[in-house]
Structure formats: C-alpha cells, structure tokens
CSV table of C-alpha atoms and ligand atoms in Angstrom, one decimal:
chain,number,residue,atom,x,y,z
A,154,MET,CA,76.4,196.4,199.9
A,155,ARG,CA,75.9,195.5,196.3
A,156,TYR,CA,73.0,196.5,194.0
A,157,VAL,CA,71.5,194.5,191.2
A,158,SER,CA,69.1,195.4,188.4
A,159,THR,CA,65.6,194.0,188.4
A,160,ARG,CA,66.2,192.9,184.8
A,161,GLY,CA,69.4,191.1,185.5
A,162,GLN,CA,71.5,192.4,182.6
A,163,ALA,CA,73.2,195.5,184.1
A,164,PRO,CA,76.5,195.6,186.0
A,165,VAL,CA,76.3,195.0,189.8
A,166,LEU,CA,77.1,198.3,191.5
A,167,GLU,CA,78.0,199.7,194.9
A,168,PHE,CA,75.7,202.2,196.5
A,169,ASP,CA,77.3,205.4,195.2
A,170,ALA,CA,77.5,204.1,191.6
A,171,ALA,CA,73.9,203.0,191.7
A,172,MET,CA,72.9,206.4,193.0
A,173,LEU,CA,74.9,208.3,190.3
A,174,THR,CA,73.5,206.0,187.5
A,175,GLY,CA,69.8,206.1,188.4
A,176,LEU,CA,68.2,203.9,185.7
A,177,ALA,CA,70.2,200.7,185.1
A,178,ARG,CA,71.6,200.2,181.6
A,179,ASP,CA,69.3,197.3,180.9
A,180,GLY,CA,66.3,199.5,181.6
A,181,GLY,CA,65.7,198.0,185.1
A,182,LEU,CA,65.9,199.4,188.5
A,183,TYR,CA,68.6,198.9,191.1
A,184,VAL,CA,67.7,197.0,194.3
A,185,PRO,CA,70.0,195.9,197.2
A,186,GLU,CA,71.2,192.3,196.8
A,187,THR,CA,70.0,191.6,200.3
A,188,VAL,CA,67.9,193.8,202.7
A,189,PRO,CA,69.7,194.4,206.0
A,190,GLU,CA,67.7,193.8,209.1
A,191,LEU,CA,67.5,195.7,212.4
A,192,ALA,CA,66.9,193.6,215.5
A,193,PRO,CA,63.9,194.6,217.7
A,194,ALA,CA,66.3,195.9,220.3
A,195,GLU,CA,68.0,198.1,217.7
A,196,ILE,CA,64.6,199.4,216.6
A,197,ALA,CA,63.6,200.0,220.3
A,198,ALA,CA,66.8,202.0,220.7
A,199,LEU,CA,65.6,204.5,218.1
A,200,SER,CA,63.0,205.8,220.6
A,201,GLY,CA,63.7,209.4,221.6
A,202,LEU,CA,66.4,210.0,219.0
A,203,GLY,CA,66.3,212.9,216.6
A,204,TYR,CA,65.4,212.5,213.0
A,205,GLU,CA,69.0,212.8,211.8
A,206,GLU,CA,70.3,210.1,214.2
A,207,THR,CA,67.6,207.7,213.2
A,208,ALA,CA,68.4,208.4,209.6
A,209,LEU,CA,72.0,207.5,210.1
A,210,ARG,CA,71.1,204.2,211.8
A,211,VAL,CA,68.5,203.2,209.2
A,212,MET,CA,70.6,204.1,206.1
A,213,ARG,CA,74.1,203.2,207.2
A,214,PRO,CA,73.7,199.4,206.5
A,215,PHE,CA,72.7,200.2,202.9
A,216,THR,CA,75.5,202.6,201.9
A,217,GLY,CA,78.3,200.1,202.7
A,218,ALA,CA,81.8,201.4,201.9
A,219,ALA,CA,80.5,204.1,199.5
A,220,PHE,CA,80.5,206.8,202.3
A,221,THR,CA,82.3,207.1,205.6
A,222,GLU,CA,80.2,207.5,208.7
A,223,THR,CA,81.4,211.1,209.0
A,224,GLU,CA,80.4,211.8,205.4
A,225,LEU,CA,77.0,210.3,205.8
A,226,THR,CA,76.4,212.1,209.1
A,227,ARG,CA,77.3,215.5,207.6
A,228,ALA,CA,75.2,214.9,204.5
A,229,ILE,CA,72.2,214.1,206.7
A,230,GLU,CA,72.7,217.1,208.9
A,231,THR,CA,73.0,219.5,206.0
A,232,ALA,CA,70.1,218.0,204.1
A,233,TYR,CA,67.5,218.6,206.8
A,234,ARG,CA,68.8,221.8,208.3
A,235,GLY,CA,66.6,223.9,206.0
A,236,PHE,CA,63.3,222.2,207.1
A,237,GLY,CA,60.7,224.4,208.7
A,238,HIS,CA,60.0,222.0,211.6
A,239,ALA,CA,62.4,220.8,214.3
A,240,ALA,CA,60.9,217.3,214.2
A,241,ARG,CA,61.4,217.2,210.4
A,242,ALA,CA,58.4,214.7,210.0
A,243,PRO,CA,56.0,215.5,212.8
A,244,LEU,CA,52.9,213.4,213.6
A,245,VAL,CA,49.5,214.9,214.1
A,246,GLN,CA,46.5,212.9,215.5
A,247,LEU,CA,43.4,212.9,213.3
A,248,ALA,CA,41.1,210.5,215.3
A,249,ALA,CA,41.5,207.6,217.7
A,250,ASN,CA,44.3,205.5,216.2
A,251,HIS,CA,44.6,207.5,213.1
A,252,PHE,CA,47.7,209.8,212.6
A,253,LEU,CA,48.9,212.1,209.9
A,254,LEU,CA,52.6,212.1,209.1
A,255,GLU,CA,53.4,215.6,207.9
A,256,LEU,CA,56.1,215.3,205.3
A,257,PHE,CA,55.7,218.8,203.9
A,258,HIS,CA,58.0,220.9,206.0
A,259,GLY,CA,60.9,220.9,203.5
A,260,PRO,CA,62.0,223.7,201.2
A,261,THR,CA,59.5,222.9,198.4
A,262,LEU,CA,56.7,221.7,200.7
A,263,ALA,CA,56.4,218.1,199.5
A,264,PHE,CA,57.8,214.8,200.8
A,265,LYS,CA,60.2,214.7,197.9
A,266,ASP,CA,62.5,217.0,199.8
A,267,PHE,CA,63.4,214.3,202.2
A,268,ALA,CA,65.1,212.3,199.5
A,269,MET,CA,66.2,215.0,197.2
A,270,GLN,CA,67.9,217.2,199.8
A,271,LEU,CA,69.9,214.2,200.9
A,272,ILE,CA,71.0,213.0,197.5
A,273,GLY,CA,72.0,216.5,196.6
A,274,GLN,CA,74.6,216.3,199.4
A,275,LEU,CA,75.6,212.7,198.6
A,276,PHE,CA,76.1,213.5,194.9
A,277,GLN,CA,78.3,216.4,195.8
A,278,ILE,CA,80.5,214.3,198.0
A,279,ALA,CA,80.8,211.5,195.4
A,280,LEU,CA,81.4,213.8,192.5
A,281,ALA,CA,84.0,215.9,194.2
A,282,ARG,CA,85.9,212.7,195.2
A,283,GLU,CA,86.0,211.5,191.6
A,284,GLY,CA,86.5,214.9,190.0
A,285,ARG,CA,83.5,214.3,187.8
A,286,ARG,CA,80.7,216.5,186.5
A,287,ILE,CA,77.2,215.3,185.7
A,288,THR,CA,74.1,216.5,184.0
A,289,ILE,CA,70.9,215.7,185.8
A,290,VAL,CA,67.8,215.5,183.7
A,291,GLY,CA,64.5,214.9,185.4
A,292,ALA,CA,60.8,214.6,184.4
A,293,THR,CA,58.2,215.9,186.8
A,294,SER,CA,54.5,216.2,187.3
A,295,GLY,CA,55.4,219.1,189.6
A,296,ASP,CA,57.0,218.1,192.9
A,297,THR,CA,60.0,216.1,191.9
A,298,GLY,CA,61.3,218.9,189.7
A,299,SER,CA,61.1,221.7,192.2
A,300,ALA,CA,62.6,219.4,194.9
A,301,ALA,CA,65.5,218.5,192.5
A,302,ILE,CA,66.2,222.1,191.6
A,303,GLU,CA,66.1,223.2,195.2
A,304,ALA,CA,68.6,220.4,196.1
A,305,PHE,CA,71.1,220.9,193.2
A,306,ARG,CA,70.9,224.7,192.6
A,307,GLY,CA,74.3,226.3,192.6
A,308,LEU,CA,76.3,223.0,193.0
A,309,ASP,CA,79.6,223.1,191.2
A,310,ASN,CA,79.7,219.7,189.6
A,311,VAL,CA,76.0,219.4,188.5
A,312,ASP,CA,73.8,221.0,185.8
A,313,VAL,CA,70.1,220.3,186.3
A,314,PHE,CA,67.4,220.2,183.6
A,315,ILE,CA,63.8,219.6,184.5
A,316,LEU,CA,61.1,218.7,182.0
A,317,PHE,CA,57.6,219.5,183.1
A,318,PRO,CA,54.3,219.4,181.1
A,319,GLU,CA,53.5,222.9,179.9
A,320,GLY,CA,50.5,224.3,181.6
A,321,ARG,CA,49.8,221.2,183.7
A,322,VAL,CA,51.6,222.1,187.0
A,323,SER,CA,50.3,224.4,189.7
A,324,ASP,CA,51.5,228.1,189.8
A,325,VAL,CA,53.4,227.3,193.0
A,326,GLN,CA,55.0,224.3,191.5
A,327,ARG,CA,56.0,226.1,188.4
A,328,ARG,CA,57.4,229.1,190.2
A,329,GLN,CA,59.5,226.9,192.5
A,330,MET,CA,61.1,225.6,189.3
A,331,THR,CA,61.4,228.9,187.3
A,332,THR,CA,62.5,231.4,190.0
A,333,PRO,CA,65.9,230.0,191.1
A,334,SER,CA,68.4,232.3,189.4
A,335,GLU,CA,71.4,230.0,189.4
A,336,ALA,CA,73.0,229.4,186.0
A,337,ASN,CA,73.1,225.6,186.5
A,338,VAL,CA,69.3,225.4,186.7
A,339,HIS,CA,67.1,224.9,183.5
A,340,ALA,CA,63.3,224.6,183.7
A,341,ILE,CA,61.9,223.2,180.4
A,342,ALA,CA,58.1,223.4,179.7
A,343,LEU,CA,57.6,220.5,177.4
A,344,GLN,CA,54.7,220.7,174.9
A,345,GLY,CA,53.1,217.4,176.1
A,346,ASP,CA,51.8,215.6,179.2
A,347,PHE,CA,53.8,214.0,182.1
A,348,ASP,CA,54.0,210.7,180.3
A,349,ASP,CA,55.7,212.5,177.3
A,350,CYS,CA,58.2,214.0,179.8
A,351,GLN,CA,58.9,210.6,181.3
A,352,ALA,CA,59.2,208.9,177.9
A,353,ARG,CA,61.7,211.5,176.5
A,354,LEU,CA,63.7,211.2,179.7
A,355,LYS,CA,63.8,207.4,179.2
A,356,ASP,CA,64.8,208.0,175.5
A,357,MET,CA,67.7,210.1,176.6
A,358,PHE,CA,68.9,207.4,179.0
A,359,ASN,CA,68.6,204.8,176.3
A,360,ASP,CA,70.7,207.0,173.9
A,361,PHE,CA,74.0,205.7,175.3
A,362,ALA,CA,76.1,208.1,173.1
A,363,PHE,CA,74.3,211.1,174.5
A,364,ARG,CA,74.1,209.6,178.0
A,365,ASP,CA,77.9,209.2,178.2
A,366,ALA,CA,78.7,212.5,176.4
A,367,VAL,CA,76.9,214.6,179.0
A,368,GLY,CA,77.3,212.4,182.0
A,369,LEU,CA,73.6,211.9,182.4
A,370,ALA,CA,72.3,211.1,185.8
A,371,GLY,CA,68.8,210.6,187.0
A,372,VAL,CA,67.1,211.6,190.2
A,373,ASN,CA,63.6,210.4,189.5
A,374,SER,CA,62.0,208.2,192.0
A,375,ILE,CA,63.5,205.2,190.4
A,376,ASN,CA,66.8,206.2,192.0
A,377,TRP,CA,67.5,203.8,194.8
A,378,ALA,CA,69.0,206.5,197.1
A,379,ARG,CA,65.7,208.3,197.0
A,380,VAL,CA,63.8,205.2,198.1
A,381,LEU,CA,66.3,204.7,200.9
A,382,ALA,CA,66.0,208.2,202.3
A,383,GLN,CA,62.2,207.7,202.5
A,384,VAL,CA,62.5,204.5,204.6
A,385,VAL,CA,63.6,206.7,207.6
A,386,TYR,CA,60.3,208.3,208.4
A,387,TYR,CA,58.5,205.0,208.5
A,388,PHE,CA,60.8,204.2,211.4
A,389,THR,CA,60.6,207.6,213.2
A,390,SER,CA,56.8,207.7,213.1
A,391,ALA,CA,56.2,204.0,214.0
A,392,VAL,CA,58.8,204.2,216.9
A,393,SER,CA,57.2,207.3,218.3
A,394,LEU,CA,53.9,205.4,218.5
A,395,GLY,CA,55.3,202.4,220.2
A,396,ALA,CA,57.0,200.2,217.7
A,397,PRO,CA,58.5,197.6,217.8
A,398,ASP,CA,56.2,196.6,220.7
A,399,ARG,CA,53.2,197.0,218.5
A,400,ALA,CA,52.6,197.0,214.8
A,401,MET,CA,51.5,200.0,212.8
A,402,SER,CA,49.7,200.3,209.4
A,403,PHE,CA,50.5,203.0,206.8
A,404,THR,CA,48.4,204.5,204.0
A,405,VAL,CA,50.4,206.1,201.3
A,406,PRO,CA,49.1,208.4,198.5
A,407,THR,CA,50.7,206.7,195.6
A,408,GLY,CA,51.8,207.5,192.0
A,409,ASN,CA,55.2,206.0,191.0
A,410,PHE,CA,55.2,203.6,194.0
A,411,GLY,CA,58.5,205.0,195.4
A,412,ASP,CA,57.1,206.2,198.8
A,413,ILE,CA,55.1,203.1,199.5
A,414,PHE,CA,58.0,200.9,198.4
A,415,ALA,CA,60.1,202.6,201.1
A,416,GLY,CA,57.5,201.4,203.6
A,417,TYR,CA,57.9,197.9,202.3
A,418,ILE,CA,61.7,198.1,202.7
A,419,ALA,CA,61.1,199.3,206.3
A,420,LYS,CA,59.0,196.2,206.9
A,421,ARG,CA,61.6,193.9,205.3
A,422,MET,CA,64.2,195.5,207.7
A,423,GLY,CA,62.1,194.3,210.6
A,424,LEU,CA,59.7,197.2,211.4
A,425,PRO,CA,56.4,195.5,212.5
A,426,VAL,CA,54.0,196.7,209.8
A,427,ALA,CA,50.4,195.4,209.7
A,428,ASP,CA,49.0,196.9,206.5
A,429,LEU,CA,50.7,198.9,203.7
A,430,VAL,CA,47.8,200.6,201.9
A,431,VAL,CA,48.2,202.0,198.3
A,432,ALA,CA,45.9,205.0,197.9
A,433,THR,CA,45.2,206.1,194.4
A,434,ASN,CA,43.0,208.8,192.8
A,435,GLN,CA,41.0,208.1,189.6
A,436,ASN,CA,44.3,207.1,187.9
A,437,ASP,CA,44.1,203.8,189.6
A,438,ILE,CA,46.3,201.3,187.6
A,439,LEU,CA,47.8,200.1,190.8
A,440,HIS,CA,44.5,199.5,192.6
A,441,ARG,CA,43.2,197.7,189.5
A,442,CYS,CA,46.3,195.6,189.3
A,443,LEU,CA,46.2,194.5,192.9
A,444,THR,CA,42.5,193.8,192.6
A,445,THR,CA,42.5,191.9,189.2
A,446,GLY,CA,46.1,190.8,188.6
A,447,ARG,CA,46.1,192.7,185.3
A,448,TYR,CA,48.4,195.7,184.9
A,449,GLU,CA,46.8,197.7,182.1
A,450,THR,CA,47.5,201.3,181.0
A,451,ARG,CA,44.5,203.4,180.1
A,452,GLY,CA,45.8,206.9,179.7
A,453,VAL,CA,45.8,209.7,182.3
A,454,THR,CA,42.8,211.7,183.4
A,455,PRO,CA,44.0,214.9,185.0
A,456,SER,CA,42.9,215.2,188.7
A,457,ILE,CA,43.1,217.6,191.6
A,458,SER,CA,46.0,215.5,192.9
A,459,PRO,CA,48.3,215.9,189.9
A,460,SER,CA,51.4,214.4,191.5
A,461,MET,CA,49.6,211.0,191.4
A,462,ASP,CA,48.4,211.3,187.8
A,463,ILE,CA,50.4,208.5,186.3
A,464,GLN,CA,49.8,205.9,183.7
A,465,VAL,CA,52.8,203.6,184.5
A,466,SER,CA,54.1,203.3,188.0
A,467,SER,CA,57.8,202.9,187.6
A,468,ASN,CA,58.8,201.6,191.1
A,469,PHE,CA,56.2,198.9,190.9
A,470,GLU,CA,58.8,196.9,189.0
A,471,ARG,CA,60.8,196.6,192.3
A,472,ALA,CA,57.8,195.0,194.0
A,473,LEU,CA,57.2,192.7,191.1
A,474,PHE,CA,60.9,191.6,191.2
A,475,ASP,CA,60.4,190.4,194.8
A,476,ALA,CA,57.0,189.0,194.1
A,477,TYR,CA,58.5,186.9,191.3
A,478,GLY,CA,61.1,185.5,193.7
A,479,ARG,CA,63.8,187.9,192.2
A,480,ASP,CA,63.4,186.2,188.8
A,481,SER,CA,64.8,189.0,186.6
A,482,ALA,CA,64.0,187.2,183.3
A,483,THR,CA,60.3,187.1,184.1
A,484,VAL,CA,60.3,190.7,185.1
A,485,ALA,CA,62.1,191.7,181.9
A,486,ASP,CA,59.5,189.7,179.9
A,487,ALA,CA,56.6,191.5,181.7
A,488,MET,CA,58.1,194.9,181.0
A,489,GLU,CA,58.7,194.0,177.4
A,490,GLU,CA,55.1,193.0,177.1
A,491,LEU,CA,54.0,196.2,178.8
A,492,LYS,CA,56.0,198.3,176.3
A,493,ALA,CA,54.7,196.4,173.3
A,494,THR,CA,51.0,196.0,174.3
A,495,GLY,CA,50.3,198.4,177.2
A,496,ARG,CA,49.5,195.5,179.6
A,497,PHE,CA,50.7,192.3,181.3
A,498,ALA,CA,49.2,189.8,183.6
A,499,VAL,CA,50.8,189.1,187.0
A,500,GLY,CA,51.2,185.4,187.7
A,501,ASP,CA,49.1,183.8,190.4
A,502,ASN,CA,52.0,183.3,192.9
A,503,ALA,CA,53.4,186.7,192.3
A,504,LEU,CA,49.9,188.2,192.8
A,505,SER,CA,49.5,186.4,196.1
A,506,GLY,CA,52.9,187.8,197.1
A,507,LEU,CA,51.9,191.3,196.2
A,508,ARG,CA,48.6,191.0,198.1
A,509,ALA,CA,50.4,189.7,201.2
A,510,ASN,CA,52.3,193.0,201.3
A,511,PHE,CA,50.0,195.6,199.8
A,512,ARG,CA,46.3,196.5,200.1
A,513,SER,CA,44.8,199.2,198.0
A,514,GLY,CA,41.9,201.7,197.6
A,515,ARG,CA,40.9,204.3,195.1
A,516,VAL,CA,38.8,207.5,195.7
A,517,SER,CA,37.0,209.8,193.3
A,518,GLU,CA,37.5,213.5,193.0
A,519,ASP,CA,34.3,214.2,195.0
A,520,GLU,CA,35.4,211.9,197.8
A,521,THR,CA,38.8,213.7,197.9
A,522,LEU,CA,37.1,217.1,198.2
A,523,ALA,CA,34.8,215.8,200.9
A,524,ALA,CA,37.7,214.5,202.9
A,525,ILE,CA,39.4,217.9,202.8
A,526,ALA,CA,36.2,219.6,204.1
A,527,ARG,CA,35.4,216.9,206.7
A,528,TYR,CA,38.9,217.0,208.3
A,529,ARG,CA,39.0,220.8,208.3
A,530,THR,CA,35.9,220.8,210.3
A,531,ALA,CA,36.7,217.8,212.6
A,532,THR,CA,40.3,218.6,213.3
A,533,GLY,CA,41.3,222.0,211.9
A,534,GLU,CA,43.9,220.2,209.7
A,535,LEU,CA,43.9,221.4,206.1
A,536,LEU,CA,44.8,218.5,203.9
A,537,CYS,CA,46.4,218.8,200.4
A,538,PRO,CA,44.4,216.8,197.8
A,539,HIS,CA,47.0,214.0,197.7
A,540,SER,CA,47.0,213.6,201.5
A,541,ALA,CA,43.2,213.7,201.4
A,542,VAL,CA,43.2,210.7,199.0
A,543,GLY,CA,45.3,208.9,201.6
A,544,VAL,CA,43.1,209.8,204.5
A,545,ALA,CA,39.9,208.9,202.7
A,546,VAL,CA,41.3,205.5,201.7
A,547,ALA,CA,42.6,204.9,205.2
A,548,ASP,CA,39.2,205.6,206.7
A,549,ARG,CA,37.7,203.0,204.4
A,550,LEU,CA,40.2,200.2,205.1
A,551,ARG,CA,41.7,200.8,208.5
A,552,ASP,CA,41.2,198.4,211.4
A,553,PRO,CA,40.3,200.5,214.4
A,554,ALA,CA,42.5,198.4,216.7
A,555,THR,CA,45.8,199.1,214.8
A,556,PRO,CA,47.3,202.6,214.6
A,557,MET,CA,47.1,203.9,211.1
A,558,ILE,CA,49.6,206.4,209.9
A,559,THR,CA,48.6,208.2,206.8
A,560,LEU,CA,51.4,210.1,204.9
A,561,ALA,CA,50.7,213.8,204.2
A,562,THR,CA,52.7,214.2,201.1
A,563,ALA,CA,52.4,217.9,200.3
A,564,HIS,CA,51.5,221.2,202.0
A,565,PRO,CA,48.0,222.4,201.2
A,566,ALA,CA,49.4,225.8,200.0
A,567,LYS,CA,50.9,223.9,197.0
A,568,PHE,CA,47.4,223.2,195.7
A,569,PRO,CA,45.4,226.2,196.9
A,570,ASP,CA,42.7,226.0,194.2
A,571,ALA,CA,41.5,222.5,195.1
A,572,VAL,CA,41.7,223.2,198.9
A,573,GLU,CA,39.7,226.4,198.5
A,574,ARG,CA,37.1,224.6,196.5
A,575,ALA,CA,36.7,222.0,199.1
A,576,ALA,CA,37.0,223.9,202.4
A,577,GLY,CA,36.4,227.5,201.4
A,578,ILE,CA,39.8,228.6,202.7
A,579,ARG,CA,42.8,229.6,200.6
A,580,PRO,CA,45.8,228.2,202.4
A,581,ALA,CA,48.8,230.6,202.8
A,582,LEU,CA,52.4,229.7,202.0
A,583,PRO,CA,54.6,229.5,205.1
A,584,PRO,CA,56.2,232.9,205.7
A,585,ARG,CA,59.7,231.7,204.7
A,586,MET,CA,58.5,231.4,201.0
A,587,ALA,CA,56.3,234.5,200.9
A,588,ASN,CA,58.3,236.1,198.1
A,589,LEU,CA,57.7,233.3,195.6
A,590,PHE,CA,55.2,235.3,193.6
A,591,SER,CA,57.3,238.4,193.3
A,592,LEU,CA,60.5,236.7,191.9
A,593,PRO,CA,61.1,236.8,188.1
A,594,GLU,CA,60.5,233.5,186.2
A,595,ARG,CA,62.9,231.9,183.7
A,596,MET,CA,62.0,228.8,181.5
A,597,THR,CA,62.2,227.5,178.0
A,598,VAL,CA,59.3,226.0,176.1
A,599,LEU,CA,60.4,223.1,173.9
A,600,PRO,CA,58.5,220.7,171.6
A,601,ASN,CA,58.1,217.0,172.5
A,602,ASP,CA,61.0,216.0,170.4
A,603,LEU,CA,64.1,214.0,171.5
A,604,ALA,CA,66.7,215.6,169.1
A,605,THR,CA,65.6,219.2,170.2
A,606,LEU,CA,65.8,218.3,173.8
A,607,GLU,CA,69.2,216.7,173.5
A,608,ARG,CA,70.6,219.6,171.6
A,609,PHE,CA,69.3,222.0,174.3
A,610,VAL,CA,71.0,220.0,177.0
A,611,GLN,CA,74.3,219.8,175.1
A,612,GLU,CA,74.3,223.5,174.5
A,613,ARG,CA,73.3,224.8,177.9
A,614,ARG,CA,75.3,222.5,180.2
A,615,ARG,CA,78.6,223.9,181.5
A,616,GLN,CA,81.6,222.1,180.1
B,299,PLP,C1,55.3,212.3,194.3
B,299,PLP,C2,54.1,212.6,195.0
B,299,PLP,C3,53.2,211.5,195.4
B,299,PLP,C4,53.4,210.1,194.8
B,299,PLP,O1,54.6,209.5,195.4
B,299,PLP,P1,55.2,208.2,194.7
B,299,PLP,O2,56.4,207.9,195.4
B,299,PLP,O3,55.4,208.6,193.2
B,299,PLP,O4,54.2,207.1,194.8
B,299,PLP,C5,52.1,211.8,196.2
B,299,PLP,N1,51.8,213.0,196.6
B,299,PLP,C6,52.7,214.1,196.3
B,299,PLP,C7,52.3,215.4,196.8
B,299,PLP,C8,53.8,213.9,195.5
B,299,PLP,O5,54.6,214.9,195.3
C-alpha cells in the first residue's frame, strides 16, 4: 500500500515511512493511494470479535508489507492491554436509537490513546529494525501531548518533546505531561496559545537542516497511522448495533478533523454510514465552511471544551483532497491562499462533495453545560464538555429512525471544573490514576521563539 501527499510534491511512501515522517515534505498530508474495501460478508464476520481482532482485520489492508501479521498483532495487543475496560470502546445507550461510544478508558482518559498507544508500538518495531533514533516533537492543546508522552515514555529509540500553551491546559492534562519521570520525556510550557505551538512545530518541520539533524518525527493528528487506528472503533460500534445490515450515523466532537476523517475512511471501506456529523463548539470554522463554502480563520475563543479550540483544522485538507477529485495542485493553491490571507473559498463541486459526506452543527457554551446537566439527570451518564458538544449537536440533527452513535472523546474527570459547574458533581479520577496529584512535576517554560526551541531540543535529546 502506497501513500501520496495531498499536495502532490512529496515522495510516495510505504506505510511505515509515512508513519515515521508525519507531515509530508511539501507541507501536505499523506493519504492512501486507494482505500481498500471490506465486503459486506467480511464486515458481518466482525460481529462478536474482540476489539483487537477487529483492529487487525480493519488495519491490515492499509499497512501492506510494512509490518508482518505477527508484528501487527503483537503491537495491537500491547497497545490496548493497559485500557481500563475489557471492551476497550464500550457503547452506552442514552435514549432510543442514541448511543454513546466511550473512548476514554485508555491511560490518559481521552480517545487519543487509541491511536497513540498503537503508534508507540509500531514506531518501536520500525525503529529497532532500522537501528534508527528519532525525536518526536508534538504540539498539544492538552490531550495529544499526554497521550504521546504516555505512549513513548521510556522507549529506547525515541525522545519526546511536547509543546503546550502555558496556563491553558487543565490541571489533569498538565500533570499527565509533567509527572512522568523518564529521561526521554520533555514537557515544554510555551508562552503562547495552541496556534503558536502548532505554528512553531510546523516551522521545525520546515527547517529541513534541523529536521534531518535530530530525526524529527511527528505524531500530531496529521499522522496517517493515527487516523487509521481510529477507523477501528467505527467498525466495532456499528457492527455491535447491527451493521452491515443497517446503516448508522455518527456525531463526532471535532477540532483537527482527525477523528471524523477516520469515520469517513470507515465509510469508504464499505461500512454503511448514513450521516457523519461534525460537532463544533464556538470555534466553528468547520461548521461555517460546510454551511457557506468559505473557510475563514477568525482567531480562537477559549472554551470549556479546549481540545476543540482550533483556528485551522489540519486534517480537513484530506477531505478537501478527495472533494477536489484528488487534484493536489488545487489543494496546494487553497492552502497557499489560506497561509497568505487567512481564508479560501471551496469550489462549488468540492463543496457539494463535502456536503454529501459531512453534516455539521455548532453549540454554545450554555448549550454544552445544559447538555451535561440534562444527561446526568436523564441517564446518570456524566459527559465531558467535548462529548456534551457532540451529544447536543446529535440531538439537534439526528433522524430518530437511524441509530446515532455519538463519540465520547474524554473522561469527565479530565475537565472537572466545567462538569461541576454544569451538574454540581465533581467527577473523580478512576482509581488507577489516583496518585496523579501527589507526583512531582517537571517542565520547562520557553518563549514562543523557534531558535530557542530548536536549541532546547538539540541539547536535551539523547545522542
Ligand atoms: C482531540 C480531541 C478532540 C478533537 O478531535 P480531532 O480529531 O482533532 O477532531 C475532541 N475531544 C477531545 C477530548 C480531544 O482530546
């Protein structure tokens, strides 16, 4: 299986090379040359299988010759062993034909663990085989960073540096990044916001001398291997509710468009999906774009669902690439225009293509708080603010005759202040992480300056 860049100017790579590279050298994102399909009988045969077995069957066609079946099987089994729920991604019923897919039973209590734990294992196999070392630098609004640190802590061939916006992540998120004591882990509190973190990360990738000198690798949600790992739970949840004999809809709390893009890939693979609904908070660039056809940045307004506080949604480029009939030149032009002017217009045909695959909705902060309170009372389920955005949008848009699966992207205890404000209950951390607030913290505060950051990485990484 070969992977091509959405901007058409980077080398075509196999799965492992695309995974180790992250961002393509032309600034684009890697996508599979073709999407493999599963026949209805193959999807039906997933019924009753464990999460790991389904993961193997869904991902195997994408990894090609990069990993043997034994390697992939072992990586999957190790990745999900530390999860706090035997089903890995259990479904809970919220109302008639409305289900919640709990994706927060991993080690850092957010859905990012599904992908990050797996790519930690796959990186280790690929690097050991090639005798290579790499430096992972990631930017996070909170959840990606902790998931990456948890996945790569203590690995021999990897040093990991995570940039997070100083003072703008929750205490639980920060402590998950600053308490691991392994020498290969470096938490950097950047004096700026999340967009500054993402921009400096992009700058490092575009500084080819630095990139090659430190063996820079990215694990942000642009990494194709992360998208792929997330395709699996669309299959497990839909099959457990009767797919492929009936279609499901999904609502996905969305920021960088990685999670919902995985749902789109599941659909392209043959899973019957009725609607894919993009749910946004007040930072609604995606909802505005799907509504008006204009993709226009407006700055970020901090919200109670901080992991969705984005200005630019990086994985959207993959959806655009397909909507433009895989015309990489047009995508590259649109991205240049975005960089230069902060906006671009989606062409009419491409917009129809996007609308044929994605619906969207946006909710306010008050509506989010109200959804947390309402579902606590109606079902006993305590929603994190991101999941509440999803549930509120799903309730507005869902067709009662089609099962709706809303993705619960984080555990409520990751965002205790907002949950307490909404429902009057302070959610407790699961017992397996009860010592988080007694461990010592370790982090470095750095200015929003590329040269300073690069020097820090050069000095701290192991040679
Ligand atoms: C990352 C994250 C999101 C957004 O996911 P994308 O793949 O970036 O769209 C939503 N909720 C939570 C809790 C997250 O950590």
